[in-house]
Amino acid sequence: MPSFWLNGDIVAEQNAKLSVYDHGLLYGDGVFEGIRFYNSNAFRLDEHLARLYDSAAAICLNIPYSTDALVEAVCAIIADYTEADGYLRLVVTRGEGPLGLDPTLCSRANVFIIADKLAMVKDVVLQQGASLVIASTRRLPCDGLDPRIKTLNYLNHIMARMEATHANADEAVLLNLQGNVAEGTADNLFIVKNDALLTPPVSDGALAGITRALIIAQANTLGISCVEKTLAPFDLYTADECFLTGTAAELIPVRAIDQRPVAYCPGPVYAQLRGAFLEQVQEETKC
Ligand code: PMP
């Protein structure tokens, strides 16, 4: 059973409601985080809350709770949730206001958290690898909407995701306006080529993923050379390995990109990093 926290309280689902005048709904005006918890402990909560406040600051949105108050809210909803492992969606909307874009007319931000299950792909995809398509829908340019802001505007990612569904694939890759790889629709992308681990830099349109940062750090610890590098579709088509990372995704191996099979899936570098990731999760979330 999912749990809900809304503006200070744990509430029943029928009371977890916002107004149709909320600008989060009317204009996608708001920010959010997806956070996993394992063993009743939120994973990398500090990093998620730091990114939430940065996203809010970038769009001039005042979060009416301190970090400590949000930590308390997260603990309360995890305690209320029926299972020890799950996914949290923490959303801050601009709040209620009159029709029209002006955010200064909105009274107070609304903050809510949902605790629920989330599996990005089926178990069989996790074992056999995901198939990707490169979407024709491009990642919004940095000067349109900075990819570091985790906003409620996911429509171009949704359009890319639809392209994957229409092509019977598991996930889509978004390119930036220059035609280089940015990221997946809700995940970051890594490839392995000639023993080096490569991932697009944030400046190419990738969200500064918290899982991505962890994988880069773990690669360094394991002595795997990891470089943030601009990648073209060609680099994906000729990769030795490819995998996706994200809070929802965790680590997903990729078996094909635009029908080109990836050489190794799951590959040895993926397997090593997945093992290190799971160990880190255990280490950080033990009671
Ligand atoms: N890119 C996008 C567009 C995302 O929505 C997500 C999920 N938050 C990611 C990448 C992965 O980021 P993280 O590892 O912080 O979940």
PDB file of C-alpha atoms and ligand atoms in Angstrom:
ATOM      1  CA  MET A   1       0.000   0.000   0.000  1.00  0.00           C
ATOM      2  CA  PRO A   2       1.454   3.401  -0.919  1.00  0.00           C
ATOM      3  CA  SER A   3       1.855   6.126   1.713  1.00  0.00           C
ATOM      4  CA  PHE A   4       1.392   9.868   1.320  1.00  0.00           C
ATOM      5  CA  TRP A   5       2.768  12.957   3.048  1.00  0.00           C
ATOM      6  CA  LEU A   6       1.264  16.336   2.184  1.00  0.00           C
ATOM      7  CA  ASN A   7       2.337  19.731   3.537  1.00  0.00           C
ATOM      8  CA  GLY A   8       3.388  18.457   6.944  1.00  0.00           C
ATOM      9  CA  ASP A   9       1.265  15.366   7.579  1.00  0.00           C
ATOM     10  CA  ILE A  10       0.914  11.742   6.636  1.00  0.00           C
ATOM     11  CA  VAL A  11      -2.478  11.584   4.925  1.00  0.00           C
ATOM     12  CA  ALA A  12      -4.793   8.943   3.509  1.00  0.00           C
ATOM     13  CA  GLU A  13      -4.858   8.606  -0.277  1.00  0.00           C
ATOM     14  CA  GLN A  14      -8.285  10.279  -0.547  1.00  0.00           C
ATOM     15  CA  ASN A  15      -6.822  13.363   1.160  1.00  0.00           C
ATOM     16  CA  ALA A  16      -3.635  13.433  -0.909  1.00  0.00           C
ATOM     17  CA  LYS A  17      -5.107  16.002  -3.299  1.00  0.00           C
ATOM     18  CA  LEU A  18      -4.105  19.385  -4.717  1.00  0.00           C
ATOM     19  CA  SER A  19      -6.166  22.119  -6.354  1.00  0.00           C
ATOM     20  CA  VAL A  20      -6.656  22.261 -10.121  1.00  0.00           C
ATOM     21  CA  TYR A  21      -5.254  25.812  -9.773  1.00  0.00           C
ATOM     22  CA  ASP A  22      -1.866  24.496  -8.656  1.00  0.00           C
ATOM     23  CA  HIS A  23       0.711  25.807 -11.124  1.00  0.00           C
ATOM     24  CA  GLY A  24       2.572  22.525 -10.883  1.00  0.00           C
ATOM     25  CA  LEU A  25      -0.368  20.984 -12.704  1.00  0.00           C
ATOM     26  CA  LEU A  26      -1.276  23.975 -14.890  1.00  0.00           C
ATOM     27  CA  TYR A  27       2.250  24.764 -16.117  1.00  0.00           C
ATOM     28  CA  GLY A  28       4.609  22.057 -14.876  1.00  0.00           C
ATOM     29  CA  ASP A  29       5.946  24.750 -12.544  1.00  0.00           C
ATOM     30  CA  GLY A  30       7.780  22.853  -9.835  1.00  0.00           C
ATOM     31  CA  VAL A  31      10.658  20.542  -9.044  1.00  0.00           C
ATOM     32  CA  PHE A  32      10.996  17.005  -7.753  1.00  0.00           C
ATOM     33  CA  GLU A  33      13.247  14.183  -6.661  1.00  0.00           C
ATOM     34  CA  GLY A  34      12.986  10.410  -6.920  1.00  0.00           C
ATOM     35  CA  ILE A  35      14.641   8.750  -3.934  1.00  0.00           C
ATOM     36  CA  ARG A  36      15.020   5.061  -3.139  1.00  0.00           C
ATOM     37  CA  PHE A  37      14.946   3.571   0.287  1.00  0.00           C
ATOM     38  CA  TYR A  38      16.393   0.232   1.226  1.00  0.00           C
ATOM     39  CA  ASN A  39      16.031  -1.441   4.599  1.00  0.00           C
ATOM     40  CA  SER A  40      13.888   1.559   5.685  1.00  0.00           C
ATOM     41  CA  ASN A  41      16.758   3.988   5.029  1.00  0.00           C
ATOM     42  CA  ALA A  42      16.702   6.608   2.290  1.00  0.00           C
ATOM     43  CA  PHE A  43      19.724   6.213   0.012  1.00  0.00           C
ATOM     44  CA  ARG A  44      21.861   9.296  -0.642  1.00  0.00           C
ATOM     45  CA  LEU A  45      19.197  11.536   0.887  1.00  0.00           C
ATOM     46  CA  ASP A  46      21.582  14.471   1.444  1.00  0.00           C
ATOM     47  CA  GLU A  47      22.505  14.491  -2.240  1.00  0.00           C
ATOM     48  CA  HIS A  48      18.852  14.344  -3.319  1.00  0.00           C
ATOM     49  CA  LEU A  49      17.823  17.161  -0.989  1.00  0.00           C
ATOM     50  CA  ALA A  50      20.790  19.297  -2.092  1.00  0.00           C
ATOM     51  CA  ARG A  51      19.730  18.845  -5.725  1.00  0.00           C
ATOM     52  CA  LEU A  52      16.101  19.617  -4.826  1.00  0.00           C
ATOM     53  CA  TYR A  53      17.038  22.929  -3.182  1.00  0.00           C
ATOM     54  CA  ASP A  54      19.335  23.797  -6.113  1.00  0.00           C
ATOM     55  CA  SER A  55      16.553  23.061  -8.611  1.00  0.00           C
ATOM     56  CA  ALA A  56      14.153  25.201  -6.559  1.00  0.00           C
ATOM     57  CA  ALA A  57      16.673  28.056  -6.242  1.00  0.00           C
ATOM     58  CA  ALA A  58      17.235  28.042  -9.998  1.00  0.00           C
ATOM     59  CA  ILE A  59      13.518  28.600 -10.644  1.00  0.00           C
ATOM     60  CA  CYS A  60      13.035  31.037  -7.750  1.00  0.00           C
ATOM     61  CA  LEU A  61      10.833  28.626  -5.837  1.00  0.00           C
ATOM     62  CA  ASN A  62      10.803  28.893  -2.081  1.00  0.00           C
ATOM     63  CA  ILE A  63      10.504  25.481  -0.390  1.00  0.00           C
ATOM     64  CA  PRO A  64       8.581  26.213   2.807  1.00  0.00           C
ATOM     65  CA  TYR A  65      10.481  23.560   4.808  1.00  0.00           C
ATOM     66  CA  SER A  66      14.053  23.342   6.040  1.00  0.00           C
ATOM     67  CA  THR A  67      16.269  20.436   4.992  1.00  0.00           C
ATOM     68  CA  ASP A  68      15.881  18.983   8.505  1.00  0.00           C
ATOM     69  CA  ALA A  69      12.091  19.167   8.232  1.00  0.00           C
ATOM     70  CA  LEU A  70      12.193  17.334   4.890  1.00  0.00           C
ATOM     71  CA  VAL A  71      14.506  14.673   6.356  1.00  0.00           C
ATOM     72  CA  GLU A  72      11.932  14.209   9.110  1.00  0.00           C
ATOM     73  CA  ALA A  73       9.137  13.983   6.555  1.00  0.00           C
ATOM     74  CA  VAL A  74      11.075  11.352   4.602  1.00  0.00           C
ATOM     75  CA  CYS A  75      11.651   9.317   7.783  1.00  0.00           C
ATOM     76  CA  ALA A  76       7.978   9.610   8.714  1.00  0.00           C
ATOM     77  CA  ILE A  77       6.724   8.349   5.368  1.00  0.00           C
ATOM     78  CA  ILE A  78       9.240   5.489   5.272  1.00  0.00           C
ATOM     79  CA  ALA A  79       8.074   4.484   8.770  1.00  0.00           C
ATOM     80  CA  ASP A  80       4.455   4.634   7.586  1.00  0.00           C
ATOM     81  CA  TYR A  81       5.094   2.545   4.453  1.00  0.00           C
ATOM     82  CA  THR A  82       4.352  -1.134   4.696  1.00  0.00           C
ATOM     83  CA  GLU A  83       7.645  -2.364   3.229  1.00  0.00           C
ATOM     84  CA  ALA A  84      11.304  -1.771   3.977  1.00  0.00           C
ATOM     85  CA  ASP A  85      12.296  -1.147   0.337  1.00  0.00           C
ATOM     86  CA  GLY A  86      10.604   1.298  -1.990  1.00  0.00           C
ATOM     87  CA  TYR A  87      10.704   4.525  -3.923  1.00  0.00           C
ATOM     88  CA  LEU A  88       9.839   8.061  -2.835  1.00  0.00           C
ATOM     89  CA  ARG A  89       8.615  10.813  -5.105  1.00  0.00           C
ATOM     90  CA  LEU A  90       9.182  14.173  -3.420  1.00  0.00           C
ATOM     91  CA  VAL A  91       7.459  16.994  -5.313  1.00  0.00           C
ATOM     92  CA  VAL A  92       7.411  20.744  -4.733  1.00  0.00           C
ATOM     93  CA  THR A  93       4.894  22.646  -6.825  1.00  0.00           C
ATOM     94  CA  ARG A  94       4.596  26.417  -7.189  1.00  0.00           C
ATOM     95  CA  GLY A  95       1.256  26.208  -5.405  1.00  0.00           C
ATOM     96  CA  GLU A  96      -2.174  27.599  -6.062  1.00  0.00           C
ATOM     97  CA  GLY A  97      -2.546  30.768  -8.100  1.00  0.00           C
ATOM     98  CA  PRO A  98      -4.812  32.443 -10.618  1.00  0.00           C
ATOM     99  CA  LEU A  99      -4.722  31.399 -14.279  1.00  0.00           C
ATOM    100  CA  GLY A 100      -1.733  33.000 -15.965  1.00  0.00           C
ATOM    101  CA  LEU A 101       1.952  32.198 -15.683  1.00  0.00           C
ATOM    102  CA  ASP A 102       3.063  34.700 -13.047  1.00  0.00           C
ATOM    103  CA  PRO A 103       4.494  32.584 -10.203  1.00  0.00           C
ATOM    104  CA  THR A 104       4.602  35.519  -7.800  1.00  0.00           C
ATOM    105  CA  LEU A 105       0.804  35.329  -7.592  1.00  0.00           C
ATOM    106  CA  CYS A 106       0.953  31.808  -6.148  1.00  0.00           C
ATOM    107  CA  SER A 107       0.357  31.694  -2.431  1.00  0.00           C
ATOM    108  CA  ARG A 108       2.638  28.976  -1.090  1.00  0.00           C
ATOM    109  CA  ALA A 109       4.470  26.006  -2.553  1.00  0.00           C
ATOM    110  CA  ASN A 110       2.819  22.642  -2.051  1.00  0.00           C
ATOM    111  CA  VAL A 111       5.083  19.796  -0.966  1.00  0.00           C
ATOM    112  CA  PHE A 112       4.129  16.165  -1.107  1.00  0.00           C
ATOM    113  CA  ILE A 113       5.819  12.789  -0.958  1.00  0.00           C
ATOM    114  CA  ILE A 114       4.560   9.467  -2.262  1.00  0.00           C
ATOM    115  CA  ALA A 115       6.090   6.195  -1.066  1.00  0.00           C
ATOM    116  CA  ASP A 116       5.422   3.364  -3.481  1.00  0.00           C
ATOM    117  CA  LYS A 117       7.005   0.606  -5.555  1.00  0.00           C
ATOM    118  CA  LEU A 118       8.765   1.469  -8.786  1.00  0.00           C
ATOM    119  CA  ALA A 119      10.359  -0.958 -11.195  1.00  0.00           C
ATOM    120  CA  MET A 120      11.649   0.775 -14.278  1.00  0.00           C
ATOM    121  CA  VAL A 121      11.978  -2.420 -16.280  1.00  0.00           C
ATOM    122  CA  LYS A 122      10.803  -5.990 -15.851  1.00  0.00           C
ATOM    123  CA  ASP A 123      13.145  -8.544 -14.247  1.00  0.00           C
ATOM    124  CA  VAL A 124      13.658 -10.237 -17.597  1.00  0.00           C
ATOM    125  CA  VAL A 125      14.990  -6.972 -19.063  1.00  0.00           C
ATOM    126  CA  LEU A 126      17.328  -6.608 -16.114  1.00  0.00           C
ATOM    127  CA  GLN A 127      18.704 -10.075 -16.826  1.00  0.00           C
ATOM    128  CA  GLN A 128      18.777 -10.001 -20.630  1.00  0.00           C
ATOM    129  CA  GLY A 129      19.452  -6.300 -21.108  1.00  0.00           C
ATOM    130  CA  ALA A 130      17.390  -3.409 -22.375  1.00  0.00           C
ATOM    131  CA  SER A 131      16.926  -2.473 -26.006  1.00  0.00           C
ATOM    132  CA  LEU A 132      17.321   1.230 -26.756  1.00  0.00           C
ATOM    133  CA  VAL A 133      16.311   3.478 -29.609  1.00  0.00           C
ATOM    134  CA  ILE A 134      17.774   6.868 -30.328  1.00  0.00           C
ATOM    135  CA  ALA A 135      14.795   9.211 -30.234  1.00  0.00           C
ATOM    136  CA  SER A 136      14.144  11.928 -32.777  1.00  0.00           C
ATOM    137  CA  THR A 137      12.962  14.086 -29.856  1.00  0.00           C
ATOM    138  CA  ARG A 138      15.956  16.075 -28.616  1.00  0.00           C
ATOM    139  CA  ARG A 139      16.956  17.009 -25.086  1.00  0.00           C
ATOM    140  CA  LEU A 140      16.036  20.646 -24.410  1.00  0.00           C
ATOM    141  CA  PRO A 141      19.100  22.880 -24.832  1.00  0.00           C
ATOM    142  CA  CYS A 142      20.814  24.290 -21.731  1.00  0.00           C
ATOM    143  CA  ASP A 143      19.795  27.809 -22.707  1.00  0.00           C
ATOM    144  CA  GLY A 144      16.148  26.704 -22.915  1.00  0.00           C
ATOM    145  CA  LEU A 145      15.996  24.760 -19.663  1.00  0.00           C
ATOM    146  CA  ASP A 146      19.168  23.852 -17.830  1.00  0.00           C
ATOM    147  CA  PRO A 147      19.281  20.034 -17.486  1.00  0.00           C
ATOM    148  CA  ARG A 148      20.583  20.430 -13.946  1.00  0.00           C
ATOM    149  CA  ILE A 149      17.137  21.619 -12.904  1.00  0.00           C
ATOM    150  CA  LYS A 150      14.964  18.616 -12.118  1.00  0.00           C
ATOM    151  CA  THR A 151      11.672  20.192 -13.074  1.00  0.00           C
ATOM    152  CA  LEU A 152       8.177  18.840 -13.502  1.00  0.00           C
ATOM    153  CA  ASN A 153       8.528  19.454 -17.265  1.00  0.00           C
ATOM    154  CA  TYR A 154       9.157  15.973 -18.649  1.00  0.00           C
ATOM    155  CA  LEU A 155       7.109  16.226 -21.805  1.00  0.00           C
ATOM    156  CA  ASN A 156       9.984  15.917 -24.250  1.00  0.00           C
ATOM    157  CA  HIS A 157      11.263  12.922 -22.267  1.00  0.00           C
ATOM    158  CA  ILE A 158       7.761  11.443 -22.429  1.00  0.00           C
ATOM    159  CA  MET A 159       7.689  11.970 -26.205  1.00  0.00           C
ATOM    160  CA  ALA A 160      11.057  10.208 -26.465  1.00  0.00           C
ATOM    161  CA  ARG A 161       9.764   7.404 -24.230  1.00  0.00           C
ATOM    162  CA  MET A 162       6.761   7.014 -26.555  1.00  0.00           C
ATOM    163  CA  GLU A 163       9.154   6.570 -29.466  1.00  0.00           C
ATOM    164  CA  ALA A 164      10.735   3.678 -27.568  1.00  0.00           C
ATOM    165  CA  THR A 165       7.339   2.105 -26.902  1.00  0.00           C
ATOM    166  CA  HIS A 166       6.272   2.511 -30.535  1.00  0.00           C
ATOM    167  CA  ALA A 167       9.495   0.821 -31.630  1.00  0.00           C
ATOM    168  CA  ASN A 168       8.984  -2.014 -29.128  1.00  0.00           C
ATOM    169  CA  ALA A 169      12.138  -0.959 -27.298  1.00  0.00           C
ATOM    170  CA  ASP A 170      12.666  -0.607 -23.559  1.00  0.00           C
ATOM    171  CA  GLU A 171      14.098   2.901 -23.377  1.00  0.00           C
ATOM    172  CA  ALA A 172      15.031   5.857 -25.573  1.00  0.00           C
ATOM    173  CA  VAL A 173      18.243   7.869 -25.773  1.00  0.00           C
ATOM    174  CA  LEU A 174      17.907  11.628 -26.118  1.00  0.00           C
ATOM    175  CA  LEU A 175      20.478  13.481 -28.205  1.00  0.00           C
ATOM    176  CA  ASN A 176      21.228  17.142 -27.683  1.00  0.00           C
ATOM    177  CA  LEU A 177      20.765  19.729 -30.452  1.00  0.00           C
ATOM    178  CA  GLN A 178      24.305  18.999 -31.719  1.00  0.00           C
ATOM    179  CA  GLY A 179      23.374  15.357 -32.250  1.00  0.00           C
ATOM    180  CA  ASN A 180      25.483  14.059 -29.377  1.00  0.00           C
ATOM    181  CA  VAL A 181      24.227  11.729 -26.671  1.00  0.00           C
ATOM    182  CA  ALA A 182      22.672  13.442 -23.640  1.00  0.00           C
ATOM    183  CA  GLU A 183      20.981  10.704 -21.585  1.00  0.00           C
ATOM    184  CA  GLY A 184      18.046   8.317 -21.345  1.00  0.00           C
ATOM    185  CA  THR A 185      14.532   9.568 -20.596  1.00  0.00           C
ATOM    186  CA  ALA A 186      14.951   9.033 -16.836  1.00  0.00           C
ATOM    187  CA  ASP A 187      18.492   7.739 -16.546  1.00  0.00           C
ATOM    188  CA  ASN A 188      22.111   8.436 -17.408  1.00  0.00           C
ATOM    189  CA  LEU A 189      24.038   6.406 -19.936  1.00  0.00           C
ATOM    190  CA  PHE A 190      27.500   4.830 -19.799  1.00  0.00           C
ATOM    191  CA  ILE A 191      29.450   2.866 -22.381  1.00  0.00           C
ATOM    192  CA  VAL A 192      32.640   0.837 -22.174  1.00  0.00           C
ATOM    193  CA  LYS A 193      35.088   1.014 -25.062  1.00  0.00           C
ATOM    194  CA  ASN A 194      38.538  -0.552 -24.975  1.00  0.00           C
ATOM    195  CA  ASP A 195      38.395  -0.918 -21.171  1.00  0.00           C
ATOM    196  CA  ALA A 196      37.523   2.751 -20.592  1.00  0.00           C
ATOM    197  CA  LEU A 197      34.215   3.768 -19.070  1.00  0.00           C
ATOM    198  CA  LEU A 198      32.705   6.772 -20.850  1.00  0.00           C
ATOM    199  CA  THR A 199      29.679   8.937 -20.084  1.00  0.00           C
ATOM    200  CA  PRO A 200      28.472  12.231 -21.564  1.00  0.00           C
ATOM    201  CA  PRO A 201      29.314  15.350 -19.536  1.00  0.00           C
ATOM    202  CA  VAL A 202      26.481  17.253 -17.883  1.00  0.00           C
ATOM    203  CA  SER A 203      27.192  20.101 -20.333  1.00  0.00           C
ATOM    204  CA  ASP A 204      26.016  17.780 -23.156  1.00  0.00           C
ATOM    205  CA  GLY A 205      22.554  17.691 -21.576  1.00  0.00           C
ATOM    206  CA  ALA A 206      22.756  14.959 -18.939  1.00  0.00           C
ATOM    207  CA  LEU A 207      21.114  15.398 -15.571  1.00  0.00           C
ATOM    208  CA  ALA A 208      23.796  15.415 -12.863  1.00  0.00           C
ATOM    209  CA  GLY A 209      22.580  12.001 -11.745  1.00  0.00           C
ATOM    210  CA  ILE A 210      23.267  10.896  -8.193  1.00  0.00           C
ATOM    211  CA  THR A 211      23.693   7.286  -9.326  1.00  0.00           C
ATOM    212  CA  ARG A 212      25.949   8.519 -12.149  1.00  0.00           C
ATOM    213  CA  ALA A 213      28.186  10.330  -9.635  1.00  0.00           C
ATOM    214  CA  LEU A 214      28.345   7.215  -7.462  1.00  0.00           C
ATOM    215  CA  ILE A 215      29.275   4.981 -10.409  1.00  0.00           C
ATOM    216  CA  ILE A 216      32.016   7.401 -11.504  1.00  0.00           C
ATOM    217  CA  ALA A 217      33.418   7.408  -7.939  1.00  0.00           C
ATOM    218  CA  GLN A 218      33.232   3.613  -7.694  1.00  0.00           C
ATOM    219  CA  ALA A 219      34.933   3.178 -11.066  1.00  0.00           C
ATOM    220  CA  ASN A 220      37.797   5.329  -9.782  1.00  0.00           C
ATOM    221  CA  THR A 221      38.029   3.239  -6.618  1.00  0.00           C
ATOM    222  CA  LEU A 222      38.068   0.034  -8.651  1.00  0.00           C
ATOM    223  CA  GLY A 223      40.781   1.359 -10.967  1.00  0.00           C
ATOM    224  CA  ILE A 224      38.452   1.506 -13.968  1.00  0.00           C
ATOM    225  CA  SER A 225      39.338   4.554 -16.041  1.00  0.00           C
ATOM    226  CA  CYS A 226      36.215   6.718 -16.309  1.00  0.00           C
ATOM    227  CA  VAL A 227      36.066   9.747 -18.599  1.00  0.00           C
ATOM    228  CA  GLU A 228      33.245  12.238 -19.160  1.00  0.00           C
ATOM    229  CA  LYS A 229      33.301  12.518 -22.931  1.00  0.00           C
ATOM    230  CA  THR A 230      31.035  13.712 -25.713  1.00  0.00           C
ATOM    231  CA  LEU A 231      29.530  10.654 -27.372  1.00  0.00           C
ATOM    232  CA  ALA A 232      27.965  10.383 -30.832  1.00  0.00           C
ATOM    233  CA  PRO A 233      25.464   7.675 -31.853  1.00  0.00           C
ATOM    234  CA  PHE A 234      28.446   5.948 -33.547  1.00  0.00           C
ATOM    235  CA  ASP A 235      30.051   5.509 -30.113  1.00  0.00           C
ATOM    236  CA  LEU A 236      26.936   3.753 -28.851  1.00  0.00           C
ATOM    237  CA  TYR A 237      26.705   1.521 -31.931  1.00  0.00           C
ATOM    238  CA  THR A 238      30.311   0.386 -31.502  1.00  0.00           C
ATOM    239  CA  ALA A 239      30.431   0.109 -27.693  1.00  0.00           C
ATOM    240  CA  ASP A 240      31.785  -2.996 -25.980  1.00  0.00           C
ATOM    241  CA  GLU A 241      29.247  -2.485 -23.181  1.00  0.00           C
ATOM    242  CA  CYS A 242      26.465  -0.052 -22.433  1.00  0.00           C
ATOM    243  CA  PHE A 243      24.330   0.465 -19.334  1.00  0.00           C
ATOM    244  CA  LEU A 244      21.900   2.923 -17.787  1.00  0.00           C
ATOM    245  CA  THR A 245      21.982   4.345 -14.270  1.00  0.00           C
ATOM    246  CA  GLY A 246      19.395   6.110 -12.153  1.00  0.00           C
ATOM    247  CA  THR A 247      17.534   6.007  -8.885  1.00  0.00           C
ATOM    248  CA  ALA A 248      14.641   4.129 -10.445  1.00  0.00           C
ATOM    249  CA  ALA A 249      16.820   2.273 -12.944  1.00  0.00           C
ATOM    250  CA  GLU A 250      19.640   1.447 -10.495  1.00  0.00           C
ATOM    251  CA  LEU A 251      21.901  -0.191 -13.135  1.00  0.00           C
ATOM    252  CA  ILE A 252      20.372  -1.680 -16.275  1.00  0.00           C
ATOM    253  CA  PRO A 253      22.535  -3.417 -18.884  1.00  0.00           C
ATOM    254  CA  VAL A 254      21.823  -2.641 -22.538  1.00  0.00           C
ATOM    255  CA  ARG A 255      21.708  -5.392 -25.144  1.00  0.00           C
ATOM    256  CA  ALA A 256      20.926  -3.435 -28.324  1.00  0.00           C
ATOM    257  CA  ILE A 257      20.813   0.137 -29.594  1.00  0.00           C
ATOM    258  CA  ASP A 258      18.791   0.852 -32.743  1.00  0.00           C
ATOM    259  CA  GLN A 259      18.936  -2.901 -33.474  1.00  0.00           C
ATOM    260  CA  ARG A 260      22.749  -3.032 -33.257  1.00  0.00           C
ATOM    261  CA  PRO A 261      23.667  -5.652 -30.659  1.00  0.00           C
ATOM    262  CA  VAL A 262      26.015  -4.494 -27.920  1.00  0.00           C
ATOM    263  CA  ALA A 263      29.099  -6.739 -27.825  1.00  0.00           C
ATOM    264  CA  TYR A 264      28.822  -7.792 -24.154  1.00  0.00           C
ATOM    265  CA  CYS A 265      25.579  -7.795 -22.173  1.00  0.00           C
ATOM    266  CA  PRO A 266      25.792  -7.920 -19.257  1.00  0.00           C
ATOM    267  CA  GLY A 267      29.469  -7.100 -19.631  1.00  0.00           C
ATOM    268  CA  PRO A 268      32.268  -7.522 -17.085  1.00  0.00           C
ATOM    269  CA  VAL A 269      32.579  -3.821 -16.242  1.00  0.00           C
ATOM    270  CA  TYR A 270      28.823  -3.578 -15.693  1.00  0.00           C
ATOM    271  CA  ALA A 271      28.926  -6.667 -13.457  1.00  0.00           C
ATOM    272  CA  GLN A 272      31.776  -5.262 -11.386  1.00  0.00           C
ATOM    273  CA  LEU A 273      30.074  -1.879 -10.960  1.00  0.00           C
ATOM    274  CA  ARG A 274      26.690  -3.414 -10.192  1.00  0.00           C
ATOM    275  CA  GLY A 275      28.308  -5.490  -7.455  1.00  0.00           C
ATOM    276  CA  ALA A 276      30.018  -2.401  -6.041  1.00  0.00           C
ATOM    277  CA  PHE A 277      26.750  -0.433  -6.216  1.00  0.00           C
ATOM    278  CA  LEU A 278      24.805  -3.102  -4.324  1.00  0.00           C
ATOM    279  CA  GLU A 279      27.541  -3.311  -1.682  1.00  0.00           C
ATOM    280  CA  GLN A 280      27.424   0.462  -1.252  1.00  0.00           C
ATOM    281  CA  VAL A 281      23.647   0.376  -0.863  1.00  0.00           C
ATOM    282  CA  GLN A 282      23.954  -2.310   1.809  1.00  0.00           C
ATOM    283  CA  GLU A 283      26.720  -0.453   3.578  1.00  0.00           C
ATOM    284  CA  GLU A 284      24.896   2.884   3.667  1.00  0.00           C
ATOM    285  CA  THR A 285      21.449   1.589   4.533  1.00  0.00           C
ATOM    286  CA  LYS A 286      22.187  -0.956   7.236  1.00  0.00           C
ATOM    287  CA  CYS A 287      20.545  -0.232  10.573  1.00  0.00           C
TER     288      CYS A 287
HETATM  289  N1  PMP B   1      18.272  11.768 -16.152  1.00  0.00           N
HETATM  290  C1  PMP B   1      16.982  12.063 -15.959  1.00  0.00           C
HETATM  291  C2  PMP B   1      16.293  12.890 -16.992  1.00  0.00           C
HETATM  292  C3  PMP B   1      16.304  11.613 -14.819  1.00  0.00           C
HETATM  293  O1  PMP B   1      15.022  11.917 -14.638  1.00  0.00           O
HETATM  294  C4  PMP B   1      16.994  10.807 -13.887  1.00  0.00           C
HETATM  295  C5  PMP B   1      16.264  10.293 -12.678  1.00  0.00           C
HETATM  296  N2  PMP B   1      16.335  11.179 -11.618  1.00  0.00           N
HETATM  297  C6  PMP B   1      18.349  10.516 -14.113  1.00  0.00           C
HETATM  298  C7  PMP B   1      18.956  10.999 -15.259  1.00  0.00           C
HETATM  299  C8  PMP B   1      19.133   9.711 -13.113  1.00  0.00           C
HETATM  300  O2  PMP B   1      19.445  10.505 -11.991  1.00  0.00           O
HETATM  301  P1  PMP B   1      19.571   9.895 -10.523  1.00  0.00           P
HETATM  302  O3  PMP B   1      20.667   8.892 -10.575  1.00  0.00           O
HETATM  303  O4  PMP B   1      19.905  11.064  -9.671  1.00  0.00           O
HETATM  304  O5  PMP B   1      18.268   9.294 -10.195  1.00  0.00           O
END
